Amino acid sequence: MDNLLWKEAVKFHGHECPGLAIGMKACEAIISKMKIKPKEDKIVCIAENNTCPVDGIKSVFDCDYDKKNLFYKESGELAFNIFNMDNSDSLRIIYKGKNKTNSKEEYIKYILNAEIDELFDFSKVKYNL
Ligand SMILES: [Zn+2]
């Protein structure tokens, strides 16, 4: 994870936490799998949870509920459905990482340094826009 990007996200979010780390790594994964150019490509996200990770999506992709490019549909899973409006590509990303550490700080470090495929599963999106 790019340190500057992480610091920006922490500033946006207000604190460092594993949830934000998950959100930021999800963005990294989405960018690499979907070949997205952040803040250039028009991204719409349906988040399946509304906790700290969502701030990662907001910070990196400029998505927000007010801007109508971020929606919330509770499923109990830590998952995001991402749509690239420029090429109608879409992807669902689900967090599957496990916390094997003893502290919040170690868990954050683990998430930020882990391989994308170790942290996430990818599948087809559940919804149409
Ligand atoms: Zn948080």
Short mmCIF file of C-alpha atoms in Angstrom, two decimals, residues 17-100:
data_model
loop_
_atom_site.label_atom_id
_atom_site.label_comp_id
_atom_site.label_asym_id
_atom_site.label_seq_id
_atom_site.Cartn_x
_atom_site.Cartn_y
_atom_site.Cartn_z
CA CYS A 17 -8.19 1.13 11.94
CA PRO A 18 -8.26 -2.34 10.37
CA GLY A 19 -11.56 -1.48 8.66
CA LEU A 20 -10.04 1.43 6.77
CA ALA A 21 -7.06 -0.76 5.86
CA ILE A 22 -9.49 -3.33 4.39
CA GLY A 23 -11.23 -0.58 2.41
CA MET A 24 -7.96 0.76 1.04
CA LYS A 25 -6.70 -2.69 0.06
CA ALA A 26 -10.07 -3.34 -1.59
CA CYS A 27 -9.47 -0.21 -3.68
CA GLU A 28 -5.98 -1.41 -4.58
CA ALA A 29 -7.46 -4.75 -5.65
CA ILE A 30 -10.28 -3.12 -7.64
CA ILE A 31 -7.85 -0.78 -9.42
CA SER A 32 -5.57 -3.63 -10.40
CA LYS A 33 -8.28 -6.18 -11.39
CA MET A 34 -10.49 -3.71 -13.28
CA LYS A 35 -7.66 -1.50 -14.61
CA ILE A 36 -9.36 1.58 -13.19
CA LYS A 37 -7.91 5.07 -13.22
CA PRO A 38 -9.05 6.54 -9.88
CA LYS A 39 -10.89 9.88 -10.06
CA GLU A 40 -10.83 9.69 -13.88
CA ASP A 41 -13.07 6.69 -14.52
CA LYS A 42 -16.67 7.04 -13.35
CA ILE A 43 -17.13 4.47 -10.60
CA VAL A 44 -20.36 3.46 -8.91
CA CYS A 45 -20.22 1.32 -5.79
CA ILE A 46 -22.87 -0.70 -3.99
CA ALA A 47 -21.45 -1.40 -0.55
CA GLU A 48 -22.82 -4.37 1.39
CA ASN A 49 -21.77 -2.87 4.70
CA ASN A 50 -21.64 0.65 5.99
CA THR A 51 -18.65 0.64 8.33
CA CYS A 52 -15.06 1.93 8.23
CA PRO A 53 -14.02 0.25 4.91
CA VAL A 54 -16.52 2.37 2.97
CA ASP A 55 -14.42 5.45 3.73
CA GLY A 56 -11.61 3.87 1.70
CA ILE A 57 -13.93 3.68 -1.31
CA LYS A 58 -15.06 7.28 -0.75
CA SER A 59 -11.51 8.52 -0.43
CA VAL A 60 -10.02 6.71 -3.45
CA PHE A 61 -12.90 6.74 -5.97
CA ASP A 62 -14.62 9.97 -4.95
CA CYS A 63 -17.83 8.04 -4.31
CA ASP A 64 -20.43 9.32 -1.88
CA TYR A 65 -24.10 8.81 -1.03
CA ASP A 66 -24.83 12.46 -1.88
CA LYS A 67 -23.17 12.14 -5.28
CA LYS A 68 -25.39 9.14 -6.11
CA ASN A 69 -22.38 7.00 -6.99
CA LEU A 70 -22.38 5.13 -3.68
CA PHE A 71 -25.22 2.97 -2.44
CA TYR A 72 -25.68 0.80 0.60
CA LYS A 73 -27.37 -2.59 0.56
CA GLU A 74 -26.80 -4.57 3.75
CA SER A 75 -25.92 -8.23 3.34
CA GLY A 76 -23.85 -8.90 6.44
CA GLU A 77 -20.82 -9.52 4.21
CA LEU A 78 -17.79 -7.30 3.92
CA ALA A 79 -18.28 -6.90 0.18
CA PHE A 80 -18.38 -4.21 -2.48
CA ASN A 81 -19.93 -4.25 -5.94
CA ILE A 82 -18.01 -1.97 -8.27
CA PHE A 83 -19.24 -0.70 -11.64
CA ASN A 84 -17.06 1.18 -14.11
CA MET A 85 -19.52 3.40 -16.01
CA ASP A 86 -16.96 4.09 -18.75
CA ASN A 87 -16.81 0.50 -20.00
CA SER A 88 -19.68 -1.24 -18.10
CA ASP A 89 -17.20 -3.53 -16.38
CA SER A 90 -18.23 -4.76 -12.94
CA LEU A 91 -16.81 -6.82 -10.09
CA ARG A 92 -17.81 -7.99 -6.62
CA ILE A 93 -15.05 -8.10 -4.06
CA ILE A 94 -15.42 -9.88 -0.70
CA TYR A 95 -13.04 -9.69 2.23
CA LYS A 96 -11.85 -13.08 3.47
CA GLY A 97 -8.73 -12.14 5.47
CA LYS A 98 -8.41 -13.51 8.98
CA ASN A 99 -7.02 -11.68 11.98
CA LYS A 100 -4.26 -13.86 13.43
#
